[in-house]
Structures are given as C-alpha cells and as structure tokens.
Coordinates of C-alpha atoms and ligand atoms in Angstrom, one line a residue:
X1 CA -0.3 -0.1 0.3
X2 CA 1.1 3.6 -0.5
X3 CA 0.7 6.5 1.3
X4 CA 0.6 9.7 -1.1
X5 CA 0.5 13.5 0.3
X6 CA -0.4 16.5 -1.5
X7 CA 1.4 19.9 -0.9
X8 CA -0.5 23.3 -1.4
X9 CA 0.4 23.8 -4.6
X10 CA -1.1 20.2 -5.1
X11 CA -4.3 21.7 -3.7
X12 CA -5.0 25.4 -4.6
X13 CA -7.3 25.2 -7.0
X14 CA -10.4 22.8 -8.7
X15 CA -8.1 21.8 -11.3
X16 CA -5.7 20.6 -9.2
X17 CA -7.6 18.9 -6.9
X18 CA -9.2 17.6 -9.9
X19 CA -6.0 15.9 -10.7
X20 CA -5.5 14.1 -7.3
X21 CA -8.1 12.4 -7.8
X22 CA -6.9 11.3 -10.9
X23 CA -3.7 10.7 -9.5
X24 CA -4.8 8.6 -6.1
X25 CA -7.7 6.6 -8.6
X26 CA -5.0 5.2 -10.9
X27 CA -3.2 2.9 -8.8
X28 CA -5.7 1.0 -6.1
X29 CA -2.3 1.1 -3.8
X30 CA -3.1 4.6 -3.1
X31 CA -5.1 4.2 0.0
X32 CA -4.5 6.8 2.3
X33 CA -4.4 10.6 1.1
X34 CA -2.5 13.6 3.6
X35 CA -3.4 16.4 2.2
X36 CA -2.2 20.4 2.8
X37 CA -4.3 23.5 2.8
X38 CA -4.6 25.0 -0.4
X39 CA -1.1 26.8 -1.4
X40 CA -0.4 29.6 -3.5
X41 CA -2.2 29.3 -7.1
X42 CA 0.1 31.6 -8.7
X43 CA 3.3 33.6 -7.8
X44 CA 1.7 36.5 -6.2
X45 CA -0.8 34.6 -4.4
X46 CA -1.1 34.0 -0.6
X47 CA -1.2 30.4 0.8
X48 CA -4.6 30.0 3.0
X49 CA -2.2 28.8 6.2
X50 CA -1.0 32.4 5.9
X51 CA -4.4 33.6 5.4
X52 CA -5.2 31.7 9.0
X53 CA -2.2 33.3 10.7
X54 CA -3.5 37.1 9.4
X55 CA -6.7 35.9 10.6
X56 CA -5.7 34.6 14.0
X57 CA -3.3 37.8 14.3
X58 CA -6.0 40.1 13.7
X59 CA -8.3 38.4 16.4
X60 CA -5.6 38.4 18.9
X61 CA -4.9 42.0 18.3
X62 CA -8.8 42.8 19.4
X63 CA -9.5 44.1 15.8
X64 CA -12.4 43.2 13.8
X65 CA -11.6 40.2 11.5
X66 CA -14.4 39.7 9.0
X67 CA -11.9 41.0 6.0
X68 CA -9.9 38.5 7.5
X69 CA -12.1 35.8 7.2
X70 CA -13.8 36.4 4.4
X71 CA -10.5 36.3 2.7
X72 CA -10.2 32.4 3.9
X73 CA -13.8 31.4 3.2
X74 CA -13.8 32.6 -0.2
X75 CA -10.5 30.9 -1.2
X76 CA -12.6 27.5 -0.1
X77 CA -16.1 29.4 -1.5
X78 CA -14.1 29.3 -5.4
X79 CA -12.9 25.5 -4.6
X80 CA -16.8 24.6 -3.8
X81 CA -17.9 26.4 -7.2
X82 CA -15.4 25.1 -9.3
X83 CA -16.3 21.4 -8.3
X84 CA -20.1 22.1 -8.0
X85 CA -20.0 20.8 -4.9
X86 CA -23.2 21.6 -2.7
X87 CA -23.1 25.5 -0.8
X88 CA -23.7 24.4 2.3
X89 CA -19.9 22.9 2.5
X90 CA -19.1 26.6 2.6
X91 CA -21.5 27.3 5.4
X92 CA -20.4 24.4 7.5
X93 CA -16.2 25.9 7.0
X94 CA -17.4 29.4 8.3
X95 CA -18.9 28.1 11.0
X96 CA -15.8 26.0 11.8
X97 CA -13.8 29.1 11.4
X98 CA -16.3 31.2 13.5
X99 CA -16.6 28.3 16.4
X100 CA -12.5 28.0 16.7
X101 CA -12.7 31.4 17.0
X102 CA -15.0 31.8 20.0
X103 CA -13.8 28.9 21.4
X104 CA -10.5 30.6 22.1
X105 CA -8.9 30.5 25.7
X106 CA -6.1 32.1 27.5
X107 CA -3.1 30.3 25.5
X108 CA -2.8 32.7 22.4
X109 CA -0.3 29.7 21.4
X110 CA -2.5 26.9 21.4
X111 CA -5.8 29.4 19.5
X112 CA -2.4 30.4 17.0
X113 CA -2.7 26.4 15.9
X114 CA -6.4 25.9 16.5
X115 CA -6.6 28.1 13.7
X116 CA -3.4 27.2 11.5
X117 CA -5.0 23.6 11.5
X118 CA -8.6 24.8 10.0
X119 CA -6.3 24.9 6.6
X120 CA -5.5 21.2 6.2
X121 CA -8.6 20.2 8.0
X122 CA -11.6 22.1 5.8
X123 CA -9.2 21.3 2.6
X124 CA -9.4 17.5 3.8
X125 CA -12.9 17.9 4.1
X126 CA -13.6 19.1 0.8
X127 CA -11.5 16.8 -1.0
X128 CA -13.1 13.8 0.8
X129 CA -16.4 15.1 -0.8
X130 CA -14.8 15.7 -4.1
X131 CA -13.7 12.4 -4.1
X132 CA -16.9 10.8 -3.3
X133 CA -18.8 13.4 -5.8
X134 CA -16.7 11.9 -8.4
X135 CA -17.5 8.3 -8.0
X136 CA -14.6 7.0 -5.6
X137 CA -16.1 7.2 -1.4
X138 CA -13.5 8.5 0.3
X139 CA -13.3 9.6 4.0
X140 CA -12.2 12.3 6.0
X141 CA -10.3 10.8 8.8
X142 CA -10.1 13.4 12.1
X143 CA -6.2 13.1 13.1
X144 CA -7.0 13.6 16.7
X145 CA -9.8 10.7 16.7
X146 CA -7.4 8.1 15.2
X147 CA -4.3 8.6 17.4
X148 CA -2.1 11.3 15.8
X149 CA -0.7 12.4 19.3
X150 CA 1.6 14.8 19.7
X151 CA 3.9 17.1 22.3
X152 CA 2.1 20.3 23.7
X153 CA 4.8 22.7 22.0
X154 CA 2.4 24.3 20.2
X155 CA 3.3 25.9 17.0
X156 CA 6.5 23.3 17.0
X157 CA 4.9 19.5 18.1
X158 CA 6.5 16.4 17.8
X159 CA 4.8 13.0 17.4
X160 CA 4.5 11.1 20.5
X161 CA 5.8 7.8 20.3
X162 CA 2.5 5.9 20.8
X163 CA 0.9 7.3 17.9
X164 CA 2.2 4.7 15.6
X165 CA 0.6 1.7 17.0
X166 CA -2.8 3.4 17.0
X167 CA -2.7 4.6 13.7
X168 CA -1.5 1.3 12.6
X169 CA -5.2 0.4 12.0
X170 CA -5.7 2.9 9.3
X171 CA -4.6 0.2 6.8
X172 CA -7.3 -2.0 7.4
X173 CA -10.1 1.1 5.9
X174 CA -11.3 -0.2 3.0
X175 CA -12.3 3.5 1.9
X176 CA -9.6 6.1 0.2
X177 CA -9.2 7.7 3.5
X178 CA -8.5 11.7 3.0
X179 CA -5.9 12.6 6.1
X180 CA -5.3 16.3 6.5
X181 CA -1.5 17.0 7.7
X182 CA -0.2 18.8 9.6
X183 CA -1.6 18.9 13.1
X184 CA -2.5 16.3 15.4
X185 CA -4.1 16.4 19.2
X186 CA -2.3 16.7 22.6
X187 CA -3.2 14.4 25.1
X188 CA -5.2 17.5 26.7
X189 CA -7.2 17.1 23.4
X190 CA -6.1 20.2 22.3
X191 CA -5.3 21.2 18.4
X192 CA -1.3 21.3 17.8
X193 CA 0.9 21.8 14.7
X194 CA 4.0 20.8 13.6
X195 CA 6.6 23.5 12.2
X196 CA 5.6 25.1 9.2
X197 CA 5.6 22.7 6.0
X198 CA 4.6 20.1 8.5
X199 CA 2.4 18.0 6.3
X200 CA 5.3 16.1 5.1
X201 CA 5.7 15.0 8.4
X202 CA 2.2 13.4 8.7
X203 CA 2.8 12.0 5.5
X204 CA 5.6 10.3 6.9
X205 CA 4.5 9.1 10.2
X206 CA 1.4 7.7 8.6
X207 CA 3.6 5.7 6.2
X208 CA 5.8 4.5 9.1
X209 CA 2.1 3.8 10.7
X210 CA 1.0 1.6 8.2
X211 CA 4.6 -0.1 7.4
X212 CA 3.3 1.7 3.2
X213 CA 5.9 0.1 0.7
X214 CA 6.6 3.7 -0.4
X215 CA 5.5 6.9 1.0
X216 CA 4.4 8.8 -2.5
X217 CA 4.9 13.0 -2.3
X218 CA 3.8 15.0 -4.2
X219 CA 4.6 18.4 -5.6
X220 CA 5.1 20.5 -8.6
X221 CA 8.3 19.3 -9.9
X222 CA 9.1 16.1 -11.9
X223 CA 12.0 15.0 -10.0
X224 CA 14.5 16.4 -7.8
X225 CA 17.7 18.1 -9.7
X226 CA 21.1 17.0 -9.1
X227 CA 22.2 20.5 -9.1
X228 CA 20.5 24.1 -8.5
X229 CA 18.5 24.9 -11.8
X230 CA 18.8 28.5 -10.7
X231 CA 22.4 28.6 -11.2
X232 CA 22.8 25.3 -13.8
X233 CA 20.1 25.5 -16.8
X234 CA 19.0 22.1 -17.1
X235 CA 21.2 20.0 -14.5
X236 CA 20.5 16.3 -14.7
X237 CA 17.3 14.7 -12.9
X238 CA 18.2 12.3 -9.5
X239 CA 16.3 9.1 -10.6
X240 CA 17.9 7.7 -6.9
X241 CA 19.6 8.7 -3.8
X242 CA 19.8 7.4 -0.4
X243 CA 18.5 9.2 3.0
X244 CA 21.7 10.1 3.7
X245 CA 22.5 11.4 0.4
X246 CA 19.4 13.7 0.8
X247 CA 20.4 14.9 4.4
X248 CA 23.6 16.2 3.2
X249 CA 22.2 17.7 0.7
X250 CA 19.4 19.0 1.9
X251 CA 22.0 20.4 4.5
X252 CA 23.6 22.6 2.0
X253 CA 20.6 24.2 0.5
X254 CA 18.7 21.5 -1.0
X255 CA 14.5 22.2 -0.2
X256 CA 13.5 19.0 -1.0
X257 CA 12.2 18.3 2.3
X258 CA 12.9 20.2 5.5
X259 CA 15.4 17.7 7.7
X260 CA 13.3 16.3 10.5
X261 CA 10.1 15.7 8.1
X262 CA 11.1 12.6 7.1
X263 CA 12.8 11.0 10.3
X264 CA 10.0 8.9 11.1
X265 CA 9.4 7.3 7.5
X266 CA 13.7 6.9 7.1
X267 CA 13.5 5.3 10.7
X268 CA 10.9 2.3 9.3
X269 CA 13.2 2.7 6.4
X270 CA 10.0 3.0 4.4
X271 CA 11.2 4.6 0.4
X272 CA 10.0 7.9 -0.6
X273 CA 9.2 9.0 -3.5
X274 CA 8.8 12.4 -5.2
X275 CA 6.5 12.9 -8.1
X276 CA 4.9 15.6 -9.9
X277 CA 1.2 15.7 -9.6
X278 CA 1.2 17.9 -12.9
X279 CA 2.7 15.0 -14.7
X280 CA 2.4 11.8 -12.3
X281 CA 3.8 9.5 -15.4
X282 CA 6.8 11.1 -14.9
X283 CA 9.2 8.4 -12.9
X284 CA 10.1 10.9 -10.1
X285 CA 12.8 10.6 -7.7
X286 CA 13.6 7.7 -5.1
X287 CA 14.7 8.6 -1.7
X288 CA 15.9 5.0 -0.4
X289 CA 17.7 3.6 2.8
X290 CA 20.2 1.8 0.3
X291 CA 21.6 1.9 -3.2
X292 CA 24.4 0.5 -4.9
X293 CA 26.0 3.3 -6.3
X294 CA 28.9 3.3 -9.6
X295 CA 32.1 3.6 -8.3
X296 CA 32.9 7.2 -7.8
X297 CA 29.6 8.5 -9.0
X298 CA 28.3 11.9 -7.3
X299 CA 24.5 12.0 -6.9
X300 CA 24.3 15.6 -6.5
X301 CA 25.9 19.2 -5.9
X302 CA 24.5 21.5 -3.3
X303 CA 25.8 25.2 -1.9
X304 CA 24.3 27.3 0.7
X305 CA 25.7 31.2 1.5
X306 CA 25.9 32.6 5.1
X307 CA 28.9 31.3 6.7
X308 CA 31.9 32.8 8.7
X309 CA 34.8 31.2 10.2
X310 CA 36.7 31.6 13.2
X311 CA 40.4 30.8 12.6
X312 CA 42.5 29.8 15.7
X313 CA 46.1 29.6 15.3
X314 CA 48.3 28.6 18.3
X315 CA 52.2 27.2 18.4
X316 CA 52.0 23.0 19.8
X317 CA 48.0 23.3 19.7
X318 CA 48.5 19.6 19.3
X319 CA 50.1 19.1 22.4
X320 CA 47.7 21.2 24.8
X321 CA 45.4 19.0 26.3
X322 CA 41.8 20.7 26.5
X323 CA 41.9 23.1 23.9
X324 CA 39.3 22.1 21.8
X325 CA 37.2 21.3 24.1
X326 CA 37.4 25.0 25.9
X327 CA 36.9 26.6 22.3
X328 CA 33.7 24.2 22.2
X329 CA 32.4 25.5 25.8
X330 CA 33.0 29.1 25.4
X331 CA 30.5 29.0 22.3
X332 CA 28.5 26.6 24.3
X333 CA 28.5 29.1 27.1
X334 CA 27.5 31.8 24.7
X335 CA 24.7 29.8 23.1
X336 CA 26.1 29.6 19.8
X337 CA 26.0 25.9 17.7
X338 CA 28.7 25.4 15.4
X339 CA 28.5 23.3 12.2
X340 CA 32.2 22.2 11.4
X341 CA 35.5 22.3 12.9
X342 CA 38.6 21.8 10.5
X343 CA 42.0 21.6 12.4
X344 CA 45.6 21.3 11.7
X345 CA 48.2 20.7 13.9
X346 CA 48.8 24.3 15.5
X347 CA 45.3 25.8 14.0
X348 CA 41.5 25.2 14.0
X349 CA 38.3 26.8 12.2
X350 CA 35.4 26.9 13.7
X351 CA 32.2 27.2 11.0
X352 CA 29.5 29.3 11.9
X353 CA 26.2 29.9 10.3
X354 CA 26.4 33.6 10.2
X355 CA 22.7 33.6 11.2
X356 CA 23.4 32.2 14.6
X357 CA 26.4 35.1 15.4
X358 CA 25.7 38.5 16.3
X359 CA 28.7 41.0 15.6
X360 CA 28.6 42.0 19.5
X361 CA 28.3 37.9 20.2
X362 CA 31.3 37.7 17.8
X363 CA 33.0 40.3 19.8
X364 CA 32.8 38.7 22.8
X365 CA 33.6 35.6 21.9
X366 CA 36.6 36.5 20.1
X367 CA 37.7 37.8 23.4
X368 CA 36.8 35.2 25.5
X369 CA 39.5 33.3 22.9
X370 CA 42.4 35.7 23.3
X371 CA 41.8 35.9 27.0
X372 CA 41.1 32.5 27.9
X373 CA 42.7 30.4 25.0
X374 CA 45.8 32.7 24.7
X375 CA 46.3 31.8 20.8
X376 CA 48.8 33.5 18.9
X377 CA 46.1 34.4 16.5
X378 CA 42.2 34.6 15.8
X379 CA 40.8 36.0 13.0
X380 CA 37.2 35.8 11.8
X381 CA 35.9 35.5 7.7
X382 CA 33.0 36.5 6.9
X383 CA 30.9 35.9 3.5
X384 CA 31.3 31.9 3.0
X385 CA 29.8 29.6 1.3
X386 CA 30.0 26.2 1.3
X387 CA 29.6 23.7 -1.3
X388 CA 28.9 20.4 -1.1
X389 CA 29.7 17.1 -3.4
X390 CA 27.7 13.8 -2.5
X391 CA 27.4 10.8 -3.2
X392 CA 27.6 7.3 -1.5
X393 CA 29.7 6.3 -4.9
X394 CA 32.4 8.9 -3.5
X395 CA 33.2 5.8 -0.6
X396 CA 36.9 4.8 -0.9
X397 CA 37.5 6.5 -4.7
X398 CA 40.7 7.9 -5.0
X399 CA 40.9 11.1 -7.0
X400 CA 37.5 12.5 -6.1
X401 CA 38.9 15.3 -4.3
X402 CA 41.9 15.7 -7.1
X403 CA 39.4 15.9 -9.6
X404 CA 37.2 18.8 -7.6
X405 CA 40.3 20.8 -6.7
X406 CA 41.6 21.0 -10.2
X407 CA 38.3 22.2 -11.4
X408 CA 38.5 25.1 -8.9
X409 CA 41.8 26.1 -10.6
X410 CA 41.3 25.9 -13.8
X411 CA 38.2 28.5 -12.9
X412 CA 40.1 30.9 -10.7
X413 CA 38.3 29.9 -7.4
X414 CA 39.8 30.0 -4.4
X415 CA 39.3 27.4 -1.7
X416 CA 39.4 28.6 2.1
X417 CA 38.8 24.9 3.4
X418 CA 38.1 21.3 2.5
X419 CA 36.3 18.7 4.7
X420 CA 36.8 15.4 3.1
X421 CA 36.9 12.1 4.8
X422 CA 34.6 13.2 8.1
X423 CA 31.7 12.1 6.1
X424 CA 32.3 8.8 3.9
X425 CA 30.0 9.9 1.2
X426 CA 30.6 13.9 1.0
X427 CA 33.4 16.3 0.6
X428 CA 32.9 19.5 1.6
X429 CA 34.4 22.7 0.2
X430 CA 33.9 26.4 1.6
X431 CA 34.7 29.5 -1.0
X432 CA 33.5 33.0 -0.3
X433 CA 29.8 34.0 -1.4
X434 CA 31.0 35.9 -4.5
X435 CA 32.8 32.8 -6.0
X436 CA 29.8 30.4 -5.1
X437 CA 28.2 30.6 -8.2
X438 CA 31.3 29.8 -10.6
X439 CA 32.3 27.1 -8.0
X440 CA 29.2 25.2 -8.9
X441 CA 29.5 25.5 -12.6
X442 CA 33.4 24.1 -12.0
X443 CA 31.9 21.2 -10.4
X444 CA 29.4 20.8 -12.5
X445 CA 31.5 20.5 -15.9
X446 CA 33.7 18.2 -13.8
X447 CA 31.3 15.7 -12.1
X448 CA 28.5 15.6 -14.6
X449 CA 29.9 16.9 -17.9
X450 CA 27.5 19.8 -18.1
Ligands
LIG501 N1 -0.1 24.2 5.3 C1 1.3 23.9 6.2 C2 2.1 25.8 5.6 O1 1.5 26.0 5.0 C3 1.6 23.1 5.9 C4 2.0 22.6 4.8 O2 1.4 23.1 3.9 O3 3.0 21.4 5.0 O4 3.4 25.5 6.4

C-alpha cells in the first residue's frame, strides 16, 4: 500500500484537486491521502495557512476580523463552486472558523495552532467530498480521533511514540482515506501543529505507522535536480538517492524536505518517492535506505551561503590537552551552535552559520578566546559559502578530491577550506560567497560534464 501526500500547490484550486483524484484512483494501492491547505495559485498569491495566521493575529489584537475571515472562506468557496459541490459546504467551513474563534482560550499559541490547523482540516473535508462526488467513496479522517498524538509544544509539536501503534489500524480501512496534514492532538485534546511545511511529517508518520511500501510525496516538480537549476540550466535529474545523501544535500541548500520531516519514514525504512501532480507518469526521484552506487559517482552538488569562520592559530596546539574542549565550551556558554571544525597541527577553524552569531556576540567570543586560550592569532572571516559534493559512490574512491580541486583551480576559485573524510559520502568546500556560482559551475563540468 502507498501513502500519498499532496502539498499546497496540488490542492490550490479545483483543477489541481481534479488531478489528485485522477492520480489517486489510477493506482489501487494509493489508499491514504494526506493533504495540505490550499497553497498559492500563482506566484503572488497567499497560502491559506498565511491567511489563517493573519486572521488569528487580527483576532488576538482585538480588531474586527470579518475581512480576514472572508479571505479564507472565499478560497474554499472558489474551490466549492468550481468543483460544483453543494453550497452548504462553505457555510460549514465558515461556521467551523467562527467556532474556533469563539472557542479561544487564554493560551494564544494554542489558539494560533487551532486556527492554522483549520487550513488542512477543511481542505481534507472538501477533498473527501470531491472524491465521493466523482464516484470514489472517500472518508475524511480526524487526526485526533485516530491517534495522531503530539507533544504540547504549540507550533513546533512532535509526534508522541504511541501514535504509531494507534495509527497502524488505518491500513485496514476499505475506503480511500483523506487525512489532513500538519496537525494532531495533545494528550489533553488540544489541536497542535508541526512546524511550517509539516504535512510532510504527517505523511511520513502515517507511512511508518501502516508500514507502507512507499511514501509518495507529490509536489510540482518532475524530480529532484542534481544541481541548483537557478545556477545551472537543465541540470540532470536524480533518479534515486539514499536518505543520507538527501540529508547531506539538504544541509547545503537542497529544499527537498525540511530535514526532520521524514525521520519517521527513515526509521521505518520506507522508500520515499517525490513525484509531480502535474505530470504523474514521470518516474520522480526515489529516496531509499540504501543503494549500490556506481563507483566514484556523484549524486548531487549543493551549496549554501551565509557562513563565517573563526580561525585560531597557536604553536603546539596539538600538545595542549583540553584546547578543543575549552574552545567549544566558550561557544556553548554563549549559546552558539557550530557547523564544522576542520583542524591542523597548530590551528583550528570553527565554521558557524552567520545568522547564529551577532556582531556583539562575535566580539565577545573572540575576546574570550584571546583571554582564555591565549592563541597566537584569531581571525574571523565573513561571507563564506559551503559547497558540497555528495554521493555514496565516493566512498574510498581515489581522485575525487583531486578532480574537484583541479576544477576549482582551472576556474580560478580560491578554496578557503576543504573538509573531506569526516563523512564517507561527501566532500565539503568553503569558498567566498562571491565565488559560489563559479564553484558550482566548475564542479558541474567536472562531475556531470555539463
Ligand atoms: N499548510 C502548512 C504550511 O503552509 C503545512 C504544509 O503545507 O505542509 O506550512
């Protein structure tokens, strides 16, 4: 059996919803359907979730909210009209929203979650009606009622372990199930949501719970590209990659899933397939527990800007017991997480995401390093980008680094740092932000011949 998830663009209007019905009913194994709230219909459109947040904020500010409420209701009304569903569907949605507002308690975060969840909840109800009207009986599922239990960290909830056992019985359902993504219920019966984009998490949880053969995640691209299409024209498509390849690629700029979204599917070793609602016959990209890669093959090249490095130099650093611990302790005490720490005999660099360290914090940290570690030299370098070359096939393959550095040399890209070996499946290079695109193009030519 397959669990399928459709994102916001796939449920944005009636035309898209009709495509979903076609996709789901074309394969009898597609039995659990997770849906997002209606997303953008065009570039400048607003997602229903954002409309709901605006509505909740207006309510919380004590202002008249009719305009914001109508903006949400109108989105559903448009879908109802275009799908020719009974008009009272819209009245029910409006009553649902008013009920959530009237039921507001003293906890604002809890109220915000109840409002945000209305997006997927009403979307699922409407889509279940659309399936049934098209002659395919489908049932809306209330997440709380079937055991989607979440922690009470409103807006950032996590699934509770007991949910999996409870949700497992969904595999016995005879109808197509339409399950709203993004939210569940706390043990106290309150609605709580995952972080934004959390319908992916719902799908992964359900796929794990019912031990699906595959978790199909439908979006609006045919497949995941091996390189950033904004930098490289027509990059090759990735047919298949492993979970850890995906994790490494998404660390540096691949926006496939947000990292934590698929953890439940990964733990249960459920293969994930990323497919296109607008072109469902395209094979998509498979993300699998393991694969046998071609020797020396690279699956993708990614990059992300916005890093800085603190470089520390001290003669005989290698003999000084506790140097590394004391250095990292300074960062810990200042509440800063670090990304990488490449080191030499007498020097170490700490790479940080610039967003995690303000100018004041930076001055404070540098001062503490000078006073507490007495280095010969401390320098901070800003404006760095990380470029990653990822592939299971790189493991123990000689010459991969030489190929990359040779490409950089030819392109005139100056390397600030190389980190190879810590991960078996990737090489990481730090370059100046200004050199990033040049670096990516050089690697594209070297590894993909493009
Ligand atoms: N609708 C929610 C959001 O926009 C969740 C999702 O679409 O996955 O973040």
